[in-house]
Coordinates of C-alpha atoms and ligand atoms in Angstrom, one line a residue:
M11 CA -15.8 8.6 13.5
T12 CA -14.9 5.5 11.3
K13 CA -12.5 2.9 12.0
I14 CA -9.6 1.8 9.4
K15 CA -10.0 -1.3 8.3
G16 CA -7.2 -3.1 8.7
T17 CA -6.3 -5.4 6.8
N18 CA -4.5 -8.9 7.8
P19 CA -3.9 -9.7 11.0
I20 CA -1.2 -8.9 13.6
V21 CA 0.3 -11.1 16.8
E22 CA -0.4 -9.2 20.0
L23 CA 2.5 -10.2 23.0
D24 CA 0.9 -9.5 25.6
G25 CA 3.6 -9.7 28.0
D26 CA 3.7 -8.2 32.2
E27 CA 4.2 -5.9 35.2
M28 CA 4.2 -2.1 33.9
A29 CA 5.0 -2.8 30.3
R30 CA 1.7 -5.3 30.5
V31 CA -0.6 -3.1 32.3
V32 CA 0.9 0.2 29.8
W33 CA 0.1 -1.3 27.0
R34 CA -3.5 -2.2 28.0
W35 CA -4.4 1.3 27.9
V36 CA -2.7 2.9 24.9
K37 CA -4.4 -0.7 22.6
E38 CA -8.0 0.9 24.7
Q39 CA -6.9 4.4 23.9
L40 CA -5.3 5.4 20.9
I41 CA -5.7 2.1 18.7
L42 CA -8.6 0.2 19.0
P43 CA -10.8 3.1 19.1
Y44 CA -8.8 4.3 15.6
V45 CA -8.6 0.6 14.1
D46 CA -10.1 -2.0 13.5
L47 CA -7.7 -4.2 13.2
D48 CA -7.8 -8.4 13.4
I49 CA -5.3 -9.2 15.9
R50 CA -3.9 -12.5 17.1
Y51 CA -3.9 -12.3 20.9
Y52 CA -1.1 -14.6 22.5
D53 CA -1.1 -14.4 26.2
M54 CA 2.8 -13.8 27.3
G55 CA 2.2 -13.6 30.3
L56 CA 4.2 -15.3 33.1
P57 CA 1.5 -16.5 35.1
N58 CA 0.9 -17.9 31.6
R59 CA 4.2 -19.8 30.3
D60 CA 4.1 -21.3 32.8
A61 CA 0.4 -23.2 32.6
T62 CA 0.9 -24.1 29.2
D63 CA 4.1 -25.3 30.0
D64 CA 6.4 -22.2 27.7
R65 CA 4.2 -23.0 24.6
V66 CA 2.4 -20.2 24.1
T67 CA 5.6 -19.0 23.5
T68 CA 6.4 -20.6 21.0
E69 CA 3.0 -20.2 19.5
A70 CA 3.1 -17.2 19.3
A71 CA 6.6 -17.1 17.5
E72 CA 5.0 -19.2 14.8
A73 CA 2.1 -16.6 14.6
I74 CA 4.4 -14.6 13.6
K75 CA 6.5 -16.1 10.8
R76 CA 2.5 -17.3 9.8
F77 CA 1.4 -13.6 9.5
N78 CA 4.0 -11.5 8.9
V79 CA 4.0 -8.8 11.7
G80 CA 4.4 -9.2 16.0
V81 CA 4.0 -6.6 18.4
K82 CA 4.8 -8.0 21.5
C83 CA 4.8 -5.8 24.8
A84 CA 7.7 -6.3 27.5
A85 CA 7.8 -10.0 29.2
I86 CA 10.1 -10.9 32.7
N87 CA 12.6 -13.1 31.7
P88 CA 12.3 -15.7 34.9
D89 CA 15.9 -16.1 37.3
Q90 CA 15.5 -18.1 40.7
A91 CA 13.7 -15.2 42.4
R92 CA 11.3 -15.3 39.4
V93 CA 9.8 -19.0 40.2
E94 CA 10.2 -18.0 43.5
E95 CA 7.5 -15.0 42.9
Y96 CA 4.7 -17.1 41.1
G97 CA 5.4 -20.6 41.8
L98 CA 7.0 -21.4 38.3
K99 CA 7.4 -24.6 37.5
K100 CA 11.0 -24.0 36.7
A101 CA 12.8 -21.0 35.0
W102 CA 11.2 -20.5 31.5
K103 CA 13.9 -19.5 28.9
S104 CA 13.8 -15.7 28.2
P105 CA 11.1 -15.4 25.8
N106 CA 12.5 -12.3 23.5
A107 CA 15.5 -15.2 22.9
Q108 CA 12.5 -17.5 21.7
V109 CA 11.2 -15.7 20.1
R110 CA 13.8 -14.0 17.8
N111 CA 15.2 -17.4 17.3
I112 CA 12.0 -18.8 15.4
V113 CA 11.6 -15.6 13.8
G114 CA 15.4 -14.6 13.1
G115 CA 16.5 -11.6 12.0
T116 CA 18.0 -8.4 13.1
L117 CA 17.1 -5.9 15.6
F118 CA 16.4 -2.9 15.3
R119 CA 16.7 0.1 17.6
Q120 CA 15.2 3.6 17.2
P121 CA 15.3 6.6 19.7
I122 CA 12.4 9.0 19.7
I123 CA 13.7 11.9 19.5
C124 CA 12.0 15.2 20.3
R125 CA 13.3 18.8 20.6
N126 CA 12.6 19.8 24.5
V127 CA 14.2 16.5 26.0
P128 CA 17.7 16.8 26.0
R129 CA 19.8 14.5 25.2
R130 CA 23.0 13.5 27.2
V131 CA 25.0 13.7 23.4
P132 CA 23.3 17.3 22.4
H133 CA 23.9 17.7 19.3
W134 CA 22.7 14.4 18.5
T135 CA 20.0 15.8 16.7
K136 CA 19.0 13.0 14.4
P137 CA 18.1 8.7 15.2
I138 CA 20.5 6.7 15.3
F139 CA 20.2 3.1 14.1
V140 CA 21.9 0.6 15.7
A141 CA 21.3 -2.7 14.1
R142 CA 22.9 -5.9 16.0
H143 CA 23.5 -8.7 14.3
A144 CA 21.7 -11.8 16.9
F145 CA 23.7 -14.9 15.2
G146 CA 27.6 -16.4 16.1
D147 CA 30.8 -15.1 17.5
Q148 CA 31.0 -14.5 21.4
F149 CA 26.7 -15.7 22.3
A150 CA 27.8 -19.1 20.3
A151 CA 31.4 -19.1 21.1
T152 CA 32.8 -22.5 23.0
D153 CA 36.1 -21.1 25.4
I154 CA 38.2 -23.0 27.7
R155 CA 40.7 -22.7 30.5
V156 CA 45.2 -24.4 29.4
P157 CA 45.3 -25.9 31.6
G158 CA 49.0 -24.7 30.8
E159 CA 52.3 -25.9 29.2
G160 CA 50.9 -26.8 24.8
T161 CA 50.1 -25.7 22.0
L162 CA 46.3 -24.4 20.9
Y163 CA 45.6 -25.8 17.1
L164 CA 42.4 -24.9 15.5
R165 CA 41.5 -28.0 13.2
F166 CA 37.5 -27.7 10.7
V167 CA 36.9 -31.9 9.4
P168 CA 35.0 -31.8 6.5
K169 CA 31.7 -33.5 6.5
D170 CA 32.7 -35.1 2.6
G171 CA 35.8 -36.6 3.4
G172 CA 37.7 -33.0 1.7
E173 CA 40.7 -32.0 2.8
E174 CA 41.3 -31.1 6.8
I175 CA 42.6 -27.4 7.9
L176 CA 44.3 -27.8 9.9
Q177 CA 46.1 -24.4 12.0
E178 CA 48.1 -23.3 14.8
V179 CA 45.9 -20.9 17.1
Y180 CA 49.3 -20.8 19.5
Q181 CA 52.0 -22.3 22.1
F182 CA 50.7 -22.2 25.1
P183 CA 53.9 -20.7 27.7
G184 CA 51.3 -21.6 30.5
A185 CA 48.1 -21.9 31.7
G186 CA 45.5 -19.4 30.5
V187 CA 42.6 -19.3 28.1
A188 CA 41.1 -19.9 24.1
L189 CA 37.7 -19.4 22.9
G190 CA 36.4 -21.1 19.0
M191 CA 34.0 -19.5 17.3
Y192 CA 32.0 -18.8 13.5
N193 CA 30.0 -17.2 12.0
L194 CA 28.0 -18.3 8.6
D195 CA 28.1 -16.4 4.8
D196 CA 24.1 -16.9 4.8
S197 CA 23.3 -15.2 8.7
I198 CA 25.8 -12.0 7.7
R199 CA 24.9 -12.3 4.2
G200 CA 20.8 -12.1 5.7
F201 CA 22.0 -8.8 8.1
A202 CA 23.4 -7.3 5.2
L203 CA 20.3 -7.4 3.9
S204 CA 18.2 -6.2 6.4
C205 CA 20.2 -2.9 7.4
M206 CA 19.8 -2.0 3.1
R207 CA 16.7 -2.3 3.6
V208 CA 16.1 0.3 6.4
A209 CA 18.8 2.4 5.5
L210 CA 16.7 2.3 2.3
E211 CA 13.3 2.6 4.6
Q212 CA 14.8 5.1 6.0
G213 CA 16.7 7.4 4.1
L214 CA 19.8 7.4 5.6
P215 CA 22.9 6.2 4.9
L216 CA 24.8 2.3 6.3
F217 CA 27.7 1.9 8.6
L218 CA 29.1 -1.1 9.0
G219 CA 31.8 -0.9 11.5
T220 CA 34.7 -4.2 12.1
K221 CA 38.0 -4.6 12.7
N222 CA 39.4 -6.6 9.4
T223 CA 42.6 -5.3 9.8
A224 CA 42.8 -7.7 13.4
L225 CA 40.8 -10.6 11.7
K226 CA 42.3 -10.2 8.5
V227 CA 39.8 -13.4 7.7
Y228 CA 36.9 -12.9 10.0
D229 CA 35.6 -10.2 9.9
Q230 CA 37.5 -9.2 6.6
R231 CA 34.3 -11.5 5.6
F232 CA 31.6 -9.0 6.5
K233 CA 33.0 -6.4 5.0
D234 CA 33.1 -9.2 1.8
I235 CA 29.8 -10.0 1.9
F236 CA 28.6 -6.7 2.8
E237 CA 30.3 -5.2 -0.6
E238 CA 29.2 -7.9 -2.7
V239 CA 25.5 -7.1 -1.1
Y240 CA 25.5 -3.1 -1.7
R241 CA 26.7 -3.6 -5.1
D242 CA 24.4 -6.3 -6.1
E243 CA 21.5 -5.1 -5.1
F244 CA 21.2 -2.3 -3.5
Q245 CA 24.1 0.0 -5.2
A246 CA 21.4 2.0 -7.8
Q247 CA 18.5 2.3 -5.0
F248 CA 21.3 4.1 -2.3
E249 CA 22.6 6.3 -5.4
A250 CA 19.4 6.7 -6.2
K251 CA 18.1 8.3 -2.7
G252 CA 21.7 10.5 -2.5
I253 CA 22.5 7.8 0.1
Y254 CA 25.4 5.8 0.6
Y255 CA 27.2 2.6 1.8
E256 CA 30.0 2.3 4.0
H257 CA 32.9 0.5 5.6
R258 CA 34.8 2.2 8.3
M259 CA 36.9 0.8 11.5
V260 CA 34.7 -0.5 14.0
D261 CA 36.4 2.3 16.6
E262 CA 36.7 4.8 13.9
L263 CA 33.5 4.5 13.2
A264 CA 33.0 5.1 17.6
A265 CA 34.7 7.9 16.6
H266 CA 32.2 9.1 13.8
A267 CA 29.3 8.1 15.6
I268 CA 29.5 10.5 19.2
K269 CA 31.1 13.6 16.2
S270 CA 28.3 12.8 14.4
E271 CA 24.8 14.9 14.9
G272 CA 23.6 11.6 14.3
G273 CA 21.2 11.0 11.4
F274 CA 22.8 7.1 9.7
V275 CA 22.6 2.7 10.4
Y276 CA 24.9 1.5 12.6
A277 CA 25.1 -2.2 11.3
C278 CA 27.1 -4.4 14.2
K279 CA 28.5 -7.5 14.8
N280 CA 27.0 -9.1 17.9
H281 CA 28.9 -8.5 20.5
D282 CA 30.0 -4.4 19.6
G283 CA 25.8 -3.9 18.6
D284 CA 25.3 -5.9 22.6
V285 CA 27.2 -3.0 23.8
Q286 CA 26.0 -0.4 20.9
S287 CA 22.7 -0.4 22.1
D288 CA 23.1 0.3 25.2
M289 CA 25.1 3.5 25.0
V290 CA 23.4 4.4 22.4
A291 CA 19.7 4.5 23.7
E292 CA 21.3 5.9 26.7
A293 CA 22.4 8.3 24.9
F294 CA 19.2 9.7 24.0
G295 CA 18.1 10.0 26.9
S296 CA 15.6 7.9 28.1
L297 CA 14.2 3.6 27.9
G298 CA 10.7 4.7 27.4
L299 CA 12.2 6.3 24.2
M300 CA 13.7 3.5 22.3
A301 CA 11.8 1.3 20.0
S302 CA 12.4 -1.8 18.9
V303 CA 12.0 -3.7 15.4
L304 CA 13.4 -7.2 14.7
I305 CA 13.1 -7.7 10.6
T306 CA 13.8 -11.3 8.9
P307 CA 16.9 -11.0 5.9
D308 CA 13.9 -10.7 3.0
G309 CA 12.0 -8.0 4.3
N310 CA 9.2 -9.2 4.7
T311 CA 8.5 -10.2 8.1
I312 CA 8.7 -8.4 11.3
Q313 CA 8.9 -7.7 15.2
T314 CA 8.0 -4.3 17.5
E315 CA 8.7 -4.0 20.6
A316 CA 9.4 -1.7 23.4
A317 CA 13.3 -1.7 24.6
H318 CA 12.5 -1.4 28.2
G319 CA 11.9 -4.2 29.8
T320 CA 9.0 -4.3 32.4
I321 CA 9.7 -1.6 35.1
T322 CA 9.1 -3.6 37.7
R323 CA 9.1 -0.4 41.2
H324 CA 6.5 1.4 39.4
Y325 CA 4.8 -2.1 38.7
R326 CA 5.2 -2.0 42.7
E327 CA 3.7 1.4 42.8
H328 CA 0.7 1.0 40.5
Q329 CA 0.3 -2.8 42.8
A330 CA -0.2 0.1 45.8
G331 CA -3.1 1.3 44.1
R332 CA -1.1 4.9 44.0
E333 CA -1.0 6.7 39.9
T334 CA 2.7 6.2 38.1
S335 CA 3.9 8.7 36.0
T336 CA 5.4 5.5 33.6
N337 CA 5.9 6.2 29.8
P338 CA 3.6 5.2 27.5
I339 CA 5.5 6.1 24.5
A340 CA 7.3 3.2 23.3
S341 CA 4.6 0.7 23.3
I342 CA 3.1 3.7 21.8
F343 CA 4.9 3.4 18.3
A344 CA 5.7 -0.4 19.2
W345 CA 1.6 -0.7 17.4
T346 CA 2.8 1.8 14.8
Q347 CA 5.5 0.8 13.9
S348 CA 3.6 -2.4 13.7
I349 CA 0.9 -1.1 12.1
A350 CA 2.5 0.6 8.9
Y351 CA 4.1 -2.3 8.2
R352 CA 0.9 -3.8 8.1
G353 CA -0.3 -1.2 5.6
K354 CA 3.0 -2.0 4.4
F355 CA 2.5 -5.6 3.0
D356 CA -1.0 -5.0 2.5
G357 CA -0.9 -1.8 0.8
A358 CA -3.2 -0.1 2.5
P359 CA -1.4 3.2 2.2
E360 CA -4.5 4.5 5.2
L361 CA -2.5 1.9 8.1
E362 CA 0.6 3.4 7.5
D363 CA -0.8 7.4 7.9
F364 CA -2.6 6.8 10.2
A365 CA 0.4 5.0 12.4
K366 CA 2.5 8.5 11.1
A367 CA 0.1 10.5 12.8
L368 CA -0.2 8.7 16.6
E369 CA 3.4 8.4 16.3
T370 CA 3.8 12.9 15.3
S371 CA 1.6 12.9 17.7
C372 CA 3.1 11.4 20.7
V373 CA 6.3 14.1 20.2
E374 CA 4.0 16.7 19.4
T375 CA 3.1 16.4 22.8
V376 CA 6.1 16.0 24.6
E377 CA 7.5 18.8 23.0
A378 CA 4.3 20.9 24.1
G379 CA 4.8 20.4 27.0
F380 CA 2.6 17.1 28.7
M381 CA 5.0 14.3 29.6
T382 CA 5.5 11.8 32.3
K383 CA 8.6 12.3 35.8
D384 CA 11.2 10.4 33.1
L385 CA 11.2 12.6 31.0
A386 CA 10.0 15.9 33.0
R387 CA 13.3 15.6 35.0
L388 CA 15.7 15.7 31.9
A389 CA 14.1 18.6 30.2
K390 CA 14.5 20.1 34.2
Q391 CA 10.5 20.9 33.9
Q392 CA 8.8 21.0 37.9
E393 CA 4.9 19.4 35.8
W394 CA 4.3 15.9 34.8
L395 CA 1.5 14.0 34.1
T396 CA 0.5 10.7 35.2
T397 CA 0.6 7.6 32.5
R398 CA -3.0 8.0 31.6
Q399 CA -3.4 12.2 32.2
F400 CA -1.1 11.6 29.5
I401 CA -2.1 9.4 27.2
A402 CA -5.3 10.9 27.8
K403 CA -3.6 14.2 26.4
V404 CA -1.8 12.4 23.1
D405 CA -5.6 10.9 21.8
E406 CA -6.6 14.8 22.5
T407 CA -4.2 15.9 20.6
L408 CA -4.4 12.7 18.1
R409 CA -8.3 13.9 17.1
A410 CA -7.6 16.5 16.4
N411 CA -4.2 16.0 14.0
L412 CA -7.0 13.3 12.0
S413 CA -9.8 15.5 12.1
Ligands
NAP1680 P1 13.6 -2.0 32.7 O1 12.1 -2.8 32.9 O2 13.8 -1.5 31.9 O3 12.9 -0.6 34.4 C1 14.1 -0.7 34.5 C2 14.4 1.1 34.7 O4 14.0 1.9 34.3 C3 12.9 1.8 34.8 O5 12.6 1.5 36.7 C4 12.4 3.2 35.5 O6 13.7 3.9 35.5 C5 13.5 3.2 33.9 N1 12.0 3.4 33.2 C6 12.0 2.0 31.9 N2 11.3 2.3 30.8 C7 11.0 3.1 31.3 C8 9.4 4.0 30.9 N3 8.3 3.3 29.7 N4 8.7 4.7 31.6 C9 9.9 5.4 32.5 N5 10.4 4.8 33.2 C10 10.9 3.5 32.5 O7 14.3 -2.7 33.3 P2 14.3 -4.1 34.8 O8 13.1 -3.0 35.8 O9 16.1 -4.5 35.0 O10 13.8 -5.0 33.7 C11 11.9 -5.4 34.3 C12 12.7 -6.7 34.0 O11 11.8 -6.7 32.9 C13 12.6 -8.2 34.0 O12 11.8 -8.7 34.9 C14 13.5 -8.8 33.2 O13 13.2 -9.7 32.9 C15 12.2 -7.7 32.3 N6 12.7 -7.1 30.8 C16 12.5 -7.4 29.7 C17 12.7 -6.6 28.4 C18 11.9 -7.0 27.4 O14 10.5 -8.1 27.4 N7 11.8 -6.4 26.3 C19 13.7 -6.1 28.1 C20 14.2 -6.2 29.1 C21 14.2 -5.9 30.6 P3 13.2 4.1 38.0 O15 12.7 3.2 38.6 O16 14.0 5.5 37.8 O17 12.1 5.3 37.6
MG1681 MG1 22.9 -6.7 26.5

């Protein structure tokens, strides 16, 4: 078989523990034999982050910005226990948060659906893409304890001398708590752009949920900006594809999601997205079936990954010399999605076709009854394969599909 020739570079960020082990198997058996890629490798495993004083993380993120496509293995976000386990200089910052801060953009989570793997919400037969606005709001807020009776104000001082805004928030009758939070028009606009691009690419309708009846200025701003971006840049393209954008009340949207068959992009403000992405992931069945992609507002830079972590429990088994049945599908999709975007950016449809073939082969393998233990448990099936047996089966299916 002749290898498909890659185009511009793909930046690879290696990770830790079982995710790292599975990552290498996937790359060696399902990617490298088929595609000749220009891979720029960064070892973001914890030992190398420590050895480089975490410079490798910044360098890797900068490389993604330069080459526009990154694929990332799950990596440990170290706490004090990890500092001791690995003898670290310190508890380095979350590698994901750092990469996201440098690359920017919106995080989309996409479930991979196999007909024979039951979902906790069984009628979700189509994927739901949860898009989380990862800027501002509660996650960047300033909160205080109010010691007792008194008045709380919101005060804005313009940089260039203009008129101050001073607004009373509340007259506290006694002790309590208070919070100041913010967002930016530019960031909201970027969020709207990413969501609309993904909806268009996927051919799915887009919903934004806010509570603009309660936050008549704050949430209304999200609603207005989305409407503006839709009207000015996307409406015609959406209509041509037979899809649409709608704003819904956040609570009504949650109810709609549960009643629906899936098949939409779910745009969530930062806090809602934190909650909804985990809930939707769990409802679709397994973390091993959840892929994730970070997309910048201009749509020109992406970074893919599996949604799960480094799967420490399985790694302990692996270290003890036992074969594990760790699901490699989300890692495979991290690779296929970055290869597909590379193909799309560079006008190389053969890369997109290969990615599609490998994704289809994963789903077909599972639907033929060959699966790892996590899925077998859900499908109430006795037989399951080890990770390596499963990867070999996917490879068999892929060879058949490609020839
Ligand atoms: P995890 O790695 O997601 O694993 C939690 C459990 O979920 C596993 O023990 C396993 O359940 C199941 N699971 C997850 N992925 C699976 C797969 N591919 N196949 C089969 N089962 C799978 O979460 P964690 O153990 O809480 O976190 C471990 C480390 O990962 C932490 O140090 C954390 O910092 C890091 N983390 C990194 C990322 C990232 O880089 N994106 C994200 C999250 C966490 P069973 O034990 O029941 O088999
Ligand atoms: Mg969370």
